[in-house]
Coordinates of C-alpha atoms in Angstrom, one line a residue:
M1 CA -2.9 -50.7 -14.0
N2 CA -1.2 -54.0 -14.6
A3 CA -4.6 -55.6 -15.7
T4 CA -5.0 -52.6 -18.2
R5 CA -1.4 -53.3 -19.4
S6 CA -2.2 -57.0 -19.8
R7 CA -5.3 -56.3 -21.9
H8 CA -3.2 -54.2 -24.3
I9 CA -0.7 -56.9 -24.6
A10 CA -3.1 -59.7 -25.1
G11 CA -4.8 -57.9 -27.9
T12 CA -1.6 -57.5 -30.0
G13 CA 0.6 -59.7 -32.1
T14 CA 4.2 -60.7 -31.4
S15 CA 5.6 -57.9 -33.5
Q16 CA 3.7 -55.4 -31.3
K17 CA 4.8 -56.7 -27.8
S18 CA 7.8 -54.7 -27.5
S19 CA 5.9 -51.5 -28.5
G20 CA 3.1 -52.5 -25.8
R21 CA 5.8 -52.8 -23.1
S22 CA 7.1 -49.2 -24.3
R23 CA 3.5 -47.9 -24.0
S24 CA 3.3 -49.5 -20.5
R25 CA 6.5 -47.9 -19.3
G26 CA 5.2 -44.6 -20.7
L27 CA 1.9 -45.0 -19.0
G28 CA 3.9 -45.7 -15.7
V29 CA 5.7 -42.5 -16.1
L30 CA 2.5 -40.7 -16.6
S31 CA 0.8 -42.3 -13.8
V32 CA 3.6 -41.2 -11.4
L33 CA 3.2 -37.6 -12.7
A34 CA -0.4 -37.8 -12.3
V35 CA -0.1 -38.8 -8.8
L36 CA 2.5 -36.1 -8.0
V37 CA 0.1 -33.5 -9.7
S38 CA -2.8 -34.7 -7.8
C39 CA -0.7 -34.5 -4.5
V40 CA 0.3 -30.9 -5.5
S41 CA -3.2 -29.8 -6.4
R42 CA -4.7 -31.3 -3.2
A43 CA -1.9 -29.6 -1.1
S44 CA -2.7 -26.3 -2.8
A45 CA -6.4 -26.7 -2.2
D46 CA -5.7 -27.7 1.4
D47 CA -3.4 -24.7 2.1
P48 CA -4.9 -22.6 4.9
A49 CA -6.2 -19.2 3.7
A50 CA -6.9 -16.2 5.9
P51 CA -10.3 -14.6 5.9
Q52 CA -10.9 -11.6 3.5
I53 CA -14.0 -10.4 5.1
T54 CA -14.6 -6.7 3.8
R55 CA -17.7 -5.7 5.4
V56 CA -20.7 -6.7 7.8
F57 CA -24.2 -6.0 7.0
P58 CA -26.1 -4.8 8.8
P59 CA -23.2 -2.7 10.1
G60 CA -24.7 -2.0 13.4
A61 CA -27.3 -3.0 16.1
Q62 CA -29.3 -1.6 19.0
I63 CA -28.2 -2.0 22.6
G64 CA -29.7 -5.0 24.2
T65 CA -30.2 -6.9 20.9
T66 CA -28.9 -9.7 18.9
V67 CA -28.6 -9.3 15.1
A68 CA -27.9 -11.8 12.3
V69 CA -25.3 -10.3 9.9
E70 CA -23.9 -11.2 6.4
L71 CA -20.2 -11.5 6.2
K72 CA -19.1 -10.1 2.7
G73 CA -15.9 -11.3 1.2
K74 CA -14.1 -14.7 1.5
P75 CA -14.2 -16.7 4.8
G76 CA -10.9 -18.5 4.0
T77 CA -10.2 -21.7 5.8
L78 CA -12.9 -22.7 8.4
P79 CA -13.7 -22.2 11.1
V80 CA -13.6 -18.5 11.4
S81 CA -13.7 -16.6 14.8
A82 CA -14.3 -13.0 15.6
W83 CA -12.8 -10.6 18.1
S84 CA -14.5 -7.4 19.2
S85 CA -12.8 -4.2 20.7
S86 CA -15.9 -4.0 23.0
E87 CA -16.5 -6.5 25.8
A88 CA -20.2 -5.8 25.4
V89 CA -20.3 -7.0 21.9
D90 CA -20.1 -10.8 21.2
C91 CA -19.8 -12.1 17.6
Q92 CA -20.4 -15.8 16.8
V93 CA -19.5 -16.9 13.3
S94 CA -21.5 -19.5 11.4
E95 CA -19.8 -22.8 10.4
D96 CA -19.7 -21.7 6.9
G97 CA -18.1 -18.3 7.7
T98 CA -20.7 -16.4 5.6
S99 CA -22.8 -15.0 8.5
A100 CA -22.7 -14.4 12.2
N101 CA -25.0 -13.5 15.2
I102 CA -23.8 -10.3 17.0
A103 CA -25.1 -9.8 20.5
V104 CA -24.9 -6.3 22.1
S105 CA -25.2 -6.1 25.7
E106 CA -27.4 -3.9 27.8
T107 CA -24.3 -2.5 29.3
A108 CA -22.8 -1.5 25.9
S109 CA -22.1 2.4 25.3
P110 CA -23.4 3.8 22.1
G111 CA -20.8 4.5 19.5
L112 CA -18.4 2.7 17.3
C113 CA -16.7 -0.7 18.1
W114 CA -14.3 -2.8 16.0
L115 CA -14.6 -6.3 14.7
R116 CA -11.9 -8.6 13.5
F117 CA -12.3 -12.0 11.9
H118 CA -9.4 -14.5 12.1
N119 CA -8.6 -18.1 11.8
T120 CA -5.5 -20.2 12.0
A121 CA -4.0 -18.8 8.8
G122 CA -4.3 -15.0 9.7
A123 CA -6.9 -12.2 10.0
A124 CA -9.0 -9.6 8.1
S125 CA -8.5 -5.9 8.8
L126 CA -10.7 -4.3 11.5
L127 CA -14.2 -3.5 10.4
P128 CA -16.6 -0.9 11.9
F129 CA -19.8 -1.8 13.9
V130 CA -21.9 0.8 15.3
I131 CA -23.8 0.3 18.6
G132 CA -27.0 2.4 18.5
T133 CA -29.9 3.2 20.9
A134 CA -32.8 3.3 18.4
P135 CA -34.9 0.3 16.9
E136 CA -33.2 -0.9 13.8
T137 CA -34.4 -2.2 10.3
T138 CA -33.2 -2.9 6.8
E139 CA -34.4 -1.2 3.7
T140 CA -36.4 -3.2 1.3
E141 CA -36.1 -3.0 -2.4
P142 CA -37.5 -1.5 -4.7
N143 CA -37.6 1.8 -2.9
D144 CA -36.2 4.0 -5.7
R145 CA -39.4 6.1 -5.8
V146 CA -41.6 7.7 -3.1
A147 CA -44.4 5.5 -4.3
E148 CA -42.3 2.5 -3.3
S149 CA -41.4 3.9 0.1
G150 CA -43.6 1.3 2.0
S151 CA -45.1 1.7 5.3
C152 CA -44.5 5.0 7.3
Y153 CA -41.9 5.2 10.1
T154 CA -43.0 6.9 13.4
G155 CA -40.8 7.7 16.4
S156 CA -37.1 7.0 16.0
V157 CA -35.5 4.2 13.7
V158 CA -32.2 3.3 12.0
I159 CA -32.5 2.0 8.5
N160 CA -29.5 0.0 7.4
G161 CA -29.2 0.0 3.6
V162 CA -27.0 -0.2 0.5
L163 CA -26.9 2.0 -2.6
S164 CA -26.1 -1.1 -4.4
K165 CA -25.7 0.0 -8.0
T166 CA -25.3 2.9 -10.2
D167 CA -28.3 5.2 -10.2
D168 CA -29.6 3.6 -6.9
V169 CA -31.8 5.9 -5.0
D170 CA -33.4 5.0 -1.6
C171 CA -36.6 6.5 -0.1
A172 CA -38.4 6.1 3.1
A173 CA -41.8 7.5 4.3
V174 CA -42.2 9.3 7.7
Q175 CA -45.7 10.3 9.1
L176 CA -45.3 13.7 10.8
T177 CA -47.8 16.2 12.5
S178 CA -47.7 20.0 12.0
G179 CA -44.7 21.5 14.0
Q180 CA -43.2 18.1 14.6
I181 CA -39.4 18.1 14.2
L182 CA -37.8 15.2 12.4
V183 CA -33.8 14.6 12.4
A184 CA -32.5 12.8 9.4
A185 CA -28.9 11.8 9.9
L186 CA -26.6 9.6 7.8
Q187 CA -23.6 7.5 8.8
A188 CA -21.7 6.1 5.9
H189 CA -18.4 7.8 4.9
R190 CA -17.2 9.0 8.4
D191 CA -17.8 5.8 10.3
L192 CA -18.3 2.9 8.0
G193 CA -15.7 3.9 5.4
S194 CA -18.4 3.9 2.5
P195 CA -16.8 5.4 -0.5
M196 CA -19.8 7.9 -0.9
D197 CA -20.6 11.6 -0.8
A198 CA -24.3 11.3 0.0
V199 CA -27.1 13.8 -0.5
L200 CA -30.3 13.7 1.7
Q201 CA -33.6 15.4 0.8
I202 CA -36.9 15.8 2.5
L203 CA -39.9 15.8 0.3
G204 CA -43.3 16.9 1.0
P205 CA -46.6 14.9 0.6
D206 CA -46.8 16.2 -3.1
G207 CA -43.2 15.0 -3.7
R208 CA -41.7 18.6 -3.9
V209 CA -38.2 18.8 -2.4
L210 CA -38.5 20.9 0.9
E211 CA -34.9 20.6 2.3
Q212 CA -31.6 19.3 1.1
N213 CA -28.4 18.7 2.6
D214 CA -24.9 17.4 1.3
D215 CA -21.9 17.7 3.7
D216 CA -22.7 18.0 7.5
H217 CA -20.4 15.4 9.2
G218 CA -17.9 15.6 6.7
F219 CA -19.3 13.9 3.6
D220 CA -22.4 12.7 5.6
P221 CA -25.5 14.8 5.4
Q222 CA -27.9 15.6 8.3
I223 CA -31.2 17.5 8.2
T224 CA -33.3 18.9 10.8
F225 CA -36.9 19.4 9.5
T226 CA -40.1 21.1 11.0
A227 CA -43.1 19.8 9.4
P228 CA -45.4 22.6 8.1
A229 CA -48.5 20.3 8.2
D230 CA -49.8 17.0 9.0
G231 CA -48.9 14.4 6.5
T232 CA -46.7 11.8 5.0
Y233 CA -43.3 13.2 4.2
F234 CA -40.4 11.4 2.4
V235 CA -36.6 11.0 3.0
R236 CA -34.8 10.4 -0.3
L237 CA -31.1 9.4 -0.4
F238 CA -28.7 9.2 -3.3
A239 CA -24.8 9.6 -3.6
F240 CA -21.8 10.6 -5.7
P241 CA -18.5 9.0 -5.3
A242 CA -16.4 10.4 -2.3
T243 CA -13.4 10.4 -4.7
P244 CA -14.6 12.4 -7.8
N245 CA -14.4 10.8 -11.2
S246 CA -15.5 11.7 -14.7
T247 CA -19.2 10.2 -14.2
I248 CA -22.1 12.4 -13.6
R249 CA -24.6 9.8 -12.6
F250 CA -25.5 8.7 -9.1
A251 CA -23.0 6.3 -7.8
G252 CA -23.5 2.9 -6.0
G253 CA -21.9 -0.4 -5.3
E254 CA -21.8 -3.2 -2.8
D255 CA -19.6 -1.3 -0.4
F256 CA -22.0 1.9 -0.4
V257 CA -23.4 0.9 2.9
Y258 CA -25.2 3.4 5.2
R259 CA -27.1 3.9 8.4
L260 CA -29.9 6.3 8.3
T261 CA -31.4 7.5 11.5
L262 CA -34.9 9.0 11.4
A263 CA -35.9 10.6 14.7
T264 CA -38.8 12.5 15.9
D265 CA -37.9 11.3 19.5
A266 CA -34.8 12.7 21.4
F267 CA -31.7 12.9 19.3
V268 CA -28.1 13.9 20.5
D269 CA -26.0 16.0 18.2
H270 CA -23.1 16.8 20.4
S271 CA -22.1 17.6 24.1
L272 CA -20.7 20.3 26.1
P273 CA -17.8 20.0 27.4
L274 CA -16.1 18.5 24.5
A275 CA -13.4 17.2 27.0
V276 CA -13.1 16.2 30.6
T277 CA -10.2 15.6 33.0
T278 CA -9.2 12.0 33.8
G279 CA -10.1 10.9 37.3
V280 CA -12.8 13.7 37.7
E281 CA -16.5 13.2 37.3
S282 CA -18.0 15.8 35.2
D283 CA -21.5 17.0 34.2
V284 CA -22.1 16.8 30.5
L285 CA -24.9 18.8 28.8
L286 CA -26.3 17.0 25.8
H287 CA -27.3 19.1 22.7
G288 CA -29.7 18.1 20.0
W289 CA -33.4 18.0 19.4
N290 CA -36.5 16.8 21.2
L291 CA -34.4 16.4 24.3
S292 CA -36.4 16.8 27.7
A293 CA -34.8 18.9 30.4
D294 CA -34.1 15.7 32.5
A295 CA -32.4 13.9 29.6
R296 CA -30.0 16.7 28.7
V297 CA -27.7 16.3 31.8
T298 CA -25.5 13.3 32.3
K299 CA -22.2 12.4 33.7
A300 CA -18.9 11.4 32.5
A301 CA -15.9 9.8 34.4
A302 CA -12.7 8.7 32.6
T303 CA -10.6 6.7 35.1
G304 CA -8.3 4.7 33.0
D305 CA -6.0 5.5 30.1
E306 CA -8.8 6.4 27.7
T307 CA -8.2 9.2 25.2
S308 CA -11.8 9.5 24.5
L309 CA -15.1 8.5 26.2
N310 CA -18.5 7.5 24.7
I311 CA -21.3 9.3 26.5
A312 CA -24.2 7.0 27.7
T313 CA -27.6 8.2 26.5
S314 CA -30.8 6.7 25.5
A315 CA -31.5 9.1 22.8
A316 CA -30.9 8.6 19.0
G317 CA -27.4 9.7 18.0
S318 CA -24.3 9.5 19.9
T319 CA -21.5 11.7 21.3
S320 CA -18.1 11.4 22.9
V321 CA -15.7 13.6 24.8
D322 CA -11.8 13.9 24.7
V323 CA -10.0 13.0 28.1
M324 CA -7.2 15.2 29.1
D325 CA -4.7 14.9 31.9
Y326 CA -4.8 18.7 32.7
P327 CA -7.7 21.0 33.9
T328 CA -10.8 21.4 31.6
F329 CA -13.5 24.1 31.8
T330 CA -16.7 24.9 29.9
E331 CA -17.5 28.5 28.8
P332 CA -18.9 30.8 30.3
Q333 CA -18.2 29.2 33.8
L334 CA -14.5 30.1 33.6
P335 CA -12.0 31.3 36.3
A336 CA -11.1 34.9 36.0
T337 CA -7.8 33.7 34.8
M338 CA -6.2 30.4 34.2
T339 CA -2.8 29.0 34.1
I340 CA -1.3 26.9 31.4
P341 CA -2.1 23.9 30.6
F342 CA -5.9 24.1 30.3
A343 CA -8.7 23.2 27.7
V344 CA -11.9 25.1 27.3
S345 CA -15.1 24.0 25.6
G346 CA -17.3 26.7 24.2
S347 CA -19.9 27.7 21.6
V348 CA -20.4 30.9 19.5
N349 CA -24.1 31.0 20.1
A350 CA -24.8 34.2 18.2
P351 CA -23.7 36.0 15.0
G352 CA -20.8 38.2 15.6
Q353 CA -20.1 36.8 19.1
V354 CA -16.5 36.8 20.4
D355 CA -15.5 34.3 23.2
V356 CA -12.7 35.5 25.4
V357 CA -10.4 33.3 27.5
S358 CA -7.9 34.8 29.9
F359 CA -4.7 33.3 31.2
T360 CA -1.3 34.2 32.9
G361 CA 2.0 33.5 31.2
N362 CA 5.8 34.2 31.5
K363 CA 8.3 36.0 29.4
S364 CA 9.7 33.7 26.6
Q365 CA 7.3 31.0 27.4
Q366 CA 6.2 29.1 24.4
I367 CA 2.7 27.9 24.1
A368 CA 0.7 25.9 21.8
L369 CA -2.9 26.9 20.9
S370 CA -5.3 24.8 19.1
V371 CA -9.1 25.3 18.3
V372 CA -10.8 22.2 17.2
A373 CA -14.3 22.6 15.6
R374 CA -14.6 21.1 12.1
A375 CA -12.8 18.0 13.2
K376 CA -15.7 17.6 15.7
F377 CA -18.3 18.3 13.0
S378 CA -19.0 21.8 14.4
L379 CA -20.3 24.5 11.9
L380 CA -17.7 26.9 13.2
D381 CA -15.0 28.2 11.0
P382 CA -12.7 29.2 13.9
V383 CA -10.4 32.3 13.9
L384 CA -8.1 33.0 17.0
E385 CA -6.5 36.1 18.2
L386 CA -4.0 36.1 21.0
K387 CA -3.8 39.6 22.7
T388 CA -2.1 41.3 25.7
A389 CA -4.4 42.5 28.5
D390 CA -4.4 46.0 26.9
G391 CA -5.6 44.6 23.6
T392 CA -2.4 44.6 21.6
V393 CA -2.7 41.6 18.9
I394 CA 0.4 39.2 19.4
K395 CA -0.8 36.7 16.9
D396 CA -3.8 36.0 14.8
A397 CA -4.4 32.5 13.3
D398 CA -6.9 31.0 10.8
D399 CA -6.9 27.7 8.8
I400 CA -4.3 25.1 9.4
S401 CA -4.3 24.3 5.8
K402 CA -6.7 24.5 2.6
E403 CA -8.2 21.1 3.8
N404 CA -8.3 21.8 7.6
Q405 CA -10.2 24.9 8.8
D406 CA -9.3 24.5 12.5
V407 CA -6.5 26.5 14.1
Q408 CA -3.2 25.4 15.5
V409 CA -0.4 27.8 16.2
T410 CA 2.7 28.1 18.4
V411 CA 3.6 31.3 20.1
T412 CA 6.3 32.7 22.3
L413 CA 5.0 35.2 24.9
P414 CA 6.8 38.5 25.1
D415 CA 6.2 39.3 28.8
D416 CA 5.2 38.2 32.2
G417 CA 1.5 38.9 32.6
E418 CA -2.1 38.3 31.6
Y419 CA -3.2 37.4 28.0
R420 CA -6.5 37.0 26.1
I421 CA -7.6 34.5 23.6
E422 CA -10.3 35.7 21.5
I423 CA -12.4 33.2 19.3
A424 CA -14.9 33.8 16.6
D425 CA -16.4 32.6 13.4
R426 CA -14.6 33.7 10.3
F427 CA -17.8 35.0 8.8
D428 CA -19.5 36.2 12.0
H429 CA -22.0 33.4 12.0
G430 CA -23.2 31.7 15.1
G431 CA -25.6 29.3 16.8
E432 CA -26.0 26.2 19.1
R433 CA -23.8 24.0 16.5
F434 CA -20.9 26.4 16.4
F435 CA -19.2 24.8 19.2
Y436 CA -15.3 24.3 19.7
L437 CA -12.6 23.0 22.0
L438 CA -9.7 25.4 22.7
T439 CA -6.5 24.1 24.3
C440 CA -3.4 26.0 25.6
T441 CA -0.5 24.0 26.5
E442 CA 3.3 24.2 26.6
P443 CA 4.7 22.3 23.5
K444 CA 6.6 19.4 24.6
P445 CA 9.0 17.1 22.8
E446 CA 7.2 13.9 21.7
F447 CA 7.1 11.1 19.2
V448 CA 4.3 9.3 17.4
L449 CA 4.6 5.7 16.1
S450 CA 2.9 4.2 13.2
V451 CA 2.9 0.9 11.2
A452 CA 1.7 0.0 7.8
A453 CA -0.9 -2.8 8.6
D454 CA -3.0 -3.9 11.3
H455 CA -2.5 -7.6 11.2
F456 CA 0.6 -9.7 10.8
E457 CA 1.4 -13.4 10.3
I458 CA 4.5 -15.4 11.5
A459 CA 5.6 -18.9 10.6
P460 CA 7.9 -21.1 12.7
G461 CA 11.6 -20.6 11.8
K462 CA 10.8 -17.5 9.6
P463 CA 11.2 -14.1 11.6
L464 CA 8.6 -11.5 10.9
E465 CA 9.9 -8.0 10.2
V466 CA 7.7 -5.1 11.3
P467 CA 8.6 -1.8 9.9
V468 CA 7.8 1.1 12.4
S469 CA 7.8 4.8 11.3
I470 CA 8.8 7.4 14.0
E471 CA 7.5 11.1 13.8
R472 CA 9.3 13.5 16.1
R473 CA 7.6 16.6 17.3
G474 CA 8.6 19.4 19.3
G475 CA 12.2 19.1 18.8
F476 CA 12.3 15.8 20.4
A477 CA 15.9 14.5 20.0
G478 CA 16.1 11.4 22.2
T479 CA 16.7 7.8 21.5
V480 CA 13.5 5.6 21.3
R481 CA 13.6 1.8 21.9
I482 CA 10.8 0.0 20.0
T483 CA 9.5 -3.2 21.4
A484 CA 6.5 -5.5 21.1
D485 CA 4.1 -6.4 24.0
Q486 CA 1.3 -8.7 24.9
L487 CA 3.0 -11.5 23.2
P488 CA 2.5 -15.3 24.3
E489 CA 5.2 -17.4 25.5
G490 CA 7.1 -18.9 22.5
I491 CA 7.0 -15.7 20.4
T492 CA 10.1 -13.5 21.0
F493 CA 11.0 -10.2 19.8
E494 CA 14.3 -8.4 18.8
S495 CA 13.8 -4.5 19.7
A496 CA 15.2 -1.6 17.8
E497 CA 16.4 1.7 18.6
S498 CA 15.6 4.9 16.9
L499 CA 18.5 7.3 17.0
P500 CA 18.2 11.1 16.9
E501 CA 19.8 11.3 13.5
G502 CA 20.2 9.1 10.6
D503 CA 18.0 6.7 8.8
S504 CA 16.7 5.1 12.2
S505 CA 15.5 8.5 13.3
K506 CA 12.5 8.2 11.0
S507 CA 12.0 4.4 10.7
V508 CA 13.3 1.1 12.2
T509 CA 12.2 -2.5 12.0
I510 CA 11.6 -4.9 14.8
R511 CA 11.8 -8.6 14.3
L512 CA 9.7 -11.4 15.9
A513 CA 10.4 -15.1 16.0
S514 CA 8.1 -18.1 16.8
T515 CA 8.7 -21.6 18.3
L516 CA 5.1 -22.2 18.9
P517 CA 4.0 -25.6 17.5
A518 CA 0.4 -25.3 17.7
G519 CA -0.1 -21.6 16.4
H520 CA -1.5 -18.6 18.1
S521 CA -4.0 -15.7 17.5
G522 CA -4.4 -12.5 19.4
V523 CA -3.8 -8.8 20.0
F524 CA -0.4 -7.4 20.4
T525 CA 1.1 -3.9 20.4
V526 CA 4.1 -2.0 19.2
Q527 CA 5.4 0.5 21.5
G528 CA 8.2 2.9 22.1
E529 CA 9.9 4.4 25.2
T530 CA 12.5 7.0 25.5
V531 CA 15.9 5.4 26.5
T532 CA 16.7 6.7 30.0
G533 CA 20.2 7.8 30.6
D534 CA 20.5 8.7 26.8
E535 CA 22.7 11.6 26.5
N536 CA 20.1 13.2 24.0
S537 CA 17.4 13.1 26.7
T538 CA 16.6 15.1 29.8
D539 CA 13.9 14.7 32.4
A540 CA 12.0 17.7 30.7
A541 CA 12.2 15.8 27.4
M542 CA 11.0 12.4 28.3
P543 CA 7.5 11.7 26.7
A544 CA 5.5 8.9 28.0
A545 CA 5.6 5.5 26.2
R546 CA 3.7 5.5 22.9
V547 CA 1.7 2.8 21.2
A548 CA 1.9 2.5 17.5
A549 CA -1.3 3.0 15.4
V550 CA -1.9 2.1 11.7
A551 CA -0.8 4.9 9.5
G552 CA -3.9 6.5 8.2
G553 CA -6.1 4.3 10.1
R554 CA -9.3 5.1 12.0
S555 CA -9.9 4.6 15.7
G556 CA -9.3 1.2 17.2
T557 CA -6.4 0.4 14.9
S558 CA -3.7 0.4 17.5
K559 CA -5.0 -3.1 18.5
L560 CA -2.6 -4.9 16.1
W561 CA -3.2 -8.7 15.5
L562 CA -0.7 -11.5 15.2
T563 CA -1.3 -14.9 13.8
A564 CA 1.5 -17.4 14.6
L565 CA 1.2 -20.2 12.1
A566 CA 1.3 -23.8 13.3
N567 CA 4.2 -26.2 12.0
P568 CA 2.7 -27.6 8.9
E569 CA 2.4 -31.4 8.7
P570 CA 4.8 -33.1 6.2
A571 CA 3.1 -33.6 2.9
P572 CA 2.3 -37.4 2.2
V573 CA 4.8 -39.0 0.0
A574 CA 3.2 -40.7 -3.0
E575 CA 4.4 -44.3 -3.5
P576 CA 5.3 -44.9 -7.1
P577 CA 3.5 -47.7 -9.0
A578 CA 5.1 -51.1 -9.2
A579 CA 7.8 -51.6 -11.9
D580 CA 7.1 -53.4 -14.8
P581 CA 8.0 -57.1 -14.4
P582 CA 11.1 -58.2 -16.3
A583 CA 10.4 -59.5 -19.8
S584 CA 10.2 -63.2 -20.2
S585 CA 13.0 -64.9 -21.9
E586 CA 10.2 -66.9 -23.9
E587 CA 9.2 -63.4 -25.4

């Protein structure tokens, strides 16, 4: 800078020297500003950023295989690591954070697991990853027309694909023989969160539509098709937006991700029972298509604190059972009469069939009756009647709401004695897929906790506030202490109490503080327990501890994530340029 200044001065006359020095001082100030701006820009560019990975493709893999996946979104500051909700799924992220290798162990159970991508600055929200049993492939574009379907599939296969743009249509060819059963089942909206309401079609060798299905598992279609003759058949897929809008065209986009299972081998649709008792090994009968007698029966045993259990099977498709802490039964092998609480799995197998479950109760006893069918993707539209032993109707119940066709009702029994629960289809339909789970319990006071996010960041010296919502059910009027668990040493929390009345009865805030100099990333939970000795609580109204889940979240989101940010290094202080030398007296 001084040399430059000298050249300016040397090239001017005496009358311009003072002006040259003025320009020099101006340039000095600009230089300081430039250095400071450069430091700020460099600091901003170097600020750590949390990953914003929004999806994984392909969104699943077969048991016992390793798959290379693309990570869509922004990786943030490198390196990026991954956490899996299943110990049988290992995810190793590439150095540039744009891809990963996911290895699924032979010991993995089929079904849904969850992946979380994180770094030292934070974490992305949980993403679904499906563990399957059939061989997998990825769609190849162009495949909009049956003539572009490519080679024919045989046996069972899972096609991972994307309806990537508006008006996108995907086709696949399948070779079938006369009488052969093909199951075409889509996973998109229900498990992967894809914003699509899909339509599946089966086309004959001549291109005519032979079968079509829209909603089977929620917005996801499923077709069971029997080939009338030998030939090449086509499965065609397109979609509308799950949230309706003013467009009348087929919808698509980068997030319209799907898994299409095409199975001419064994395929599992559901199982009976739909619930088992914890600590008891139970026989489970698989229902679906192309299942051999030996393959239809398996075992289920829940020994921990699971609320549901994936059923291990080699067939395509998957199924799970709920886990209860009270007796469970399967219709028609029922005791002559039962005592509360109990759960019954059953199926309305024929049109007009009415299933009857008997139990004994006491006068003034309050009971909660629930029939879950549509929530488990059954075709049953259940109706329930509670009757006395002589057939007098005490209560009839239908839909919970316009959006929920299952049944849930609370009744007070009028007398001691025997009662009957009758379950049927609202329109007298029936069949193997008209299954249900009936529960009969005494309603107990309880509470449910929820939080608004599934990941949080905390900086040293800056407390983190985590708002927690409390939903009180069954008349619960106790005090709940909200705490945090699974925190490392160096991170502390300040608990909060939710009182029976007032603002805190519905929401509270817990506060976390970090003194960790090097940072931390890991799972933590927010949980609540009834305060013992509280004047508002009794032994009969002491629900067990509850773990907070994410409000509106899907399975797996009770596993919250905490990133403790490291102490930032002090920003380098820029040295100002040397001051202008004093003017010579000779000048």
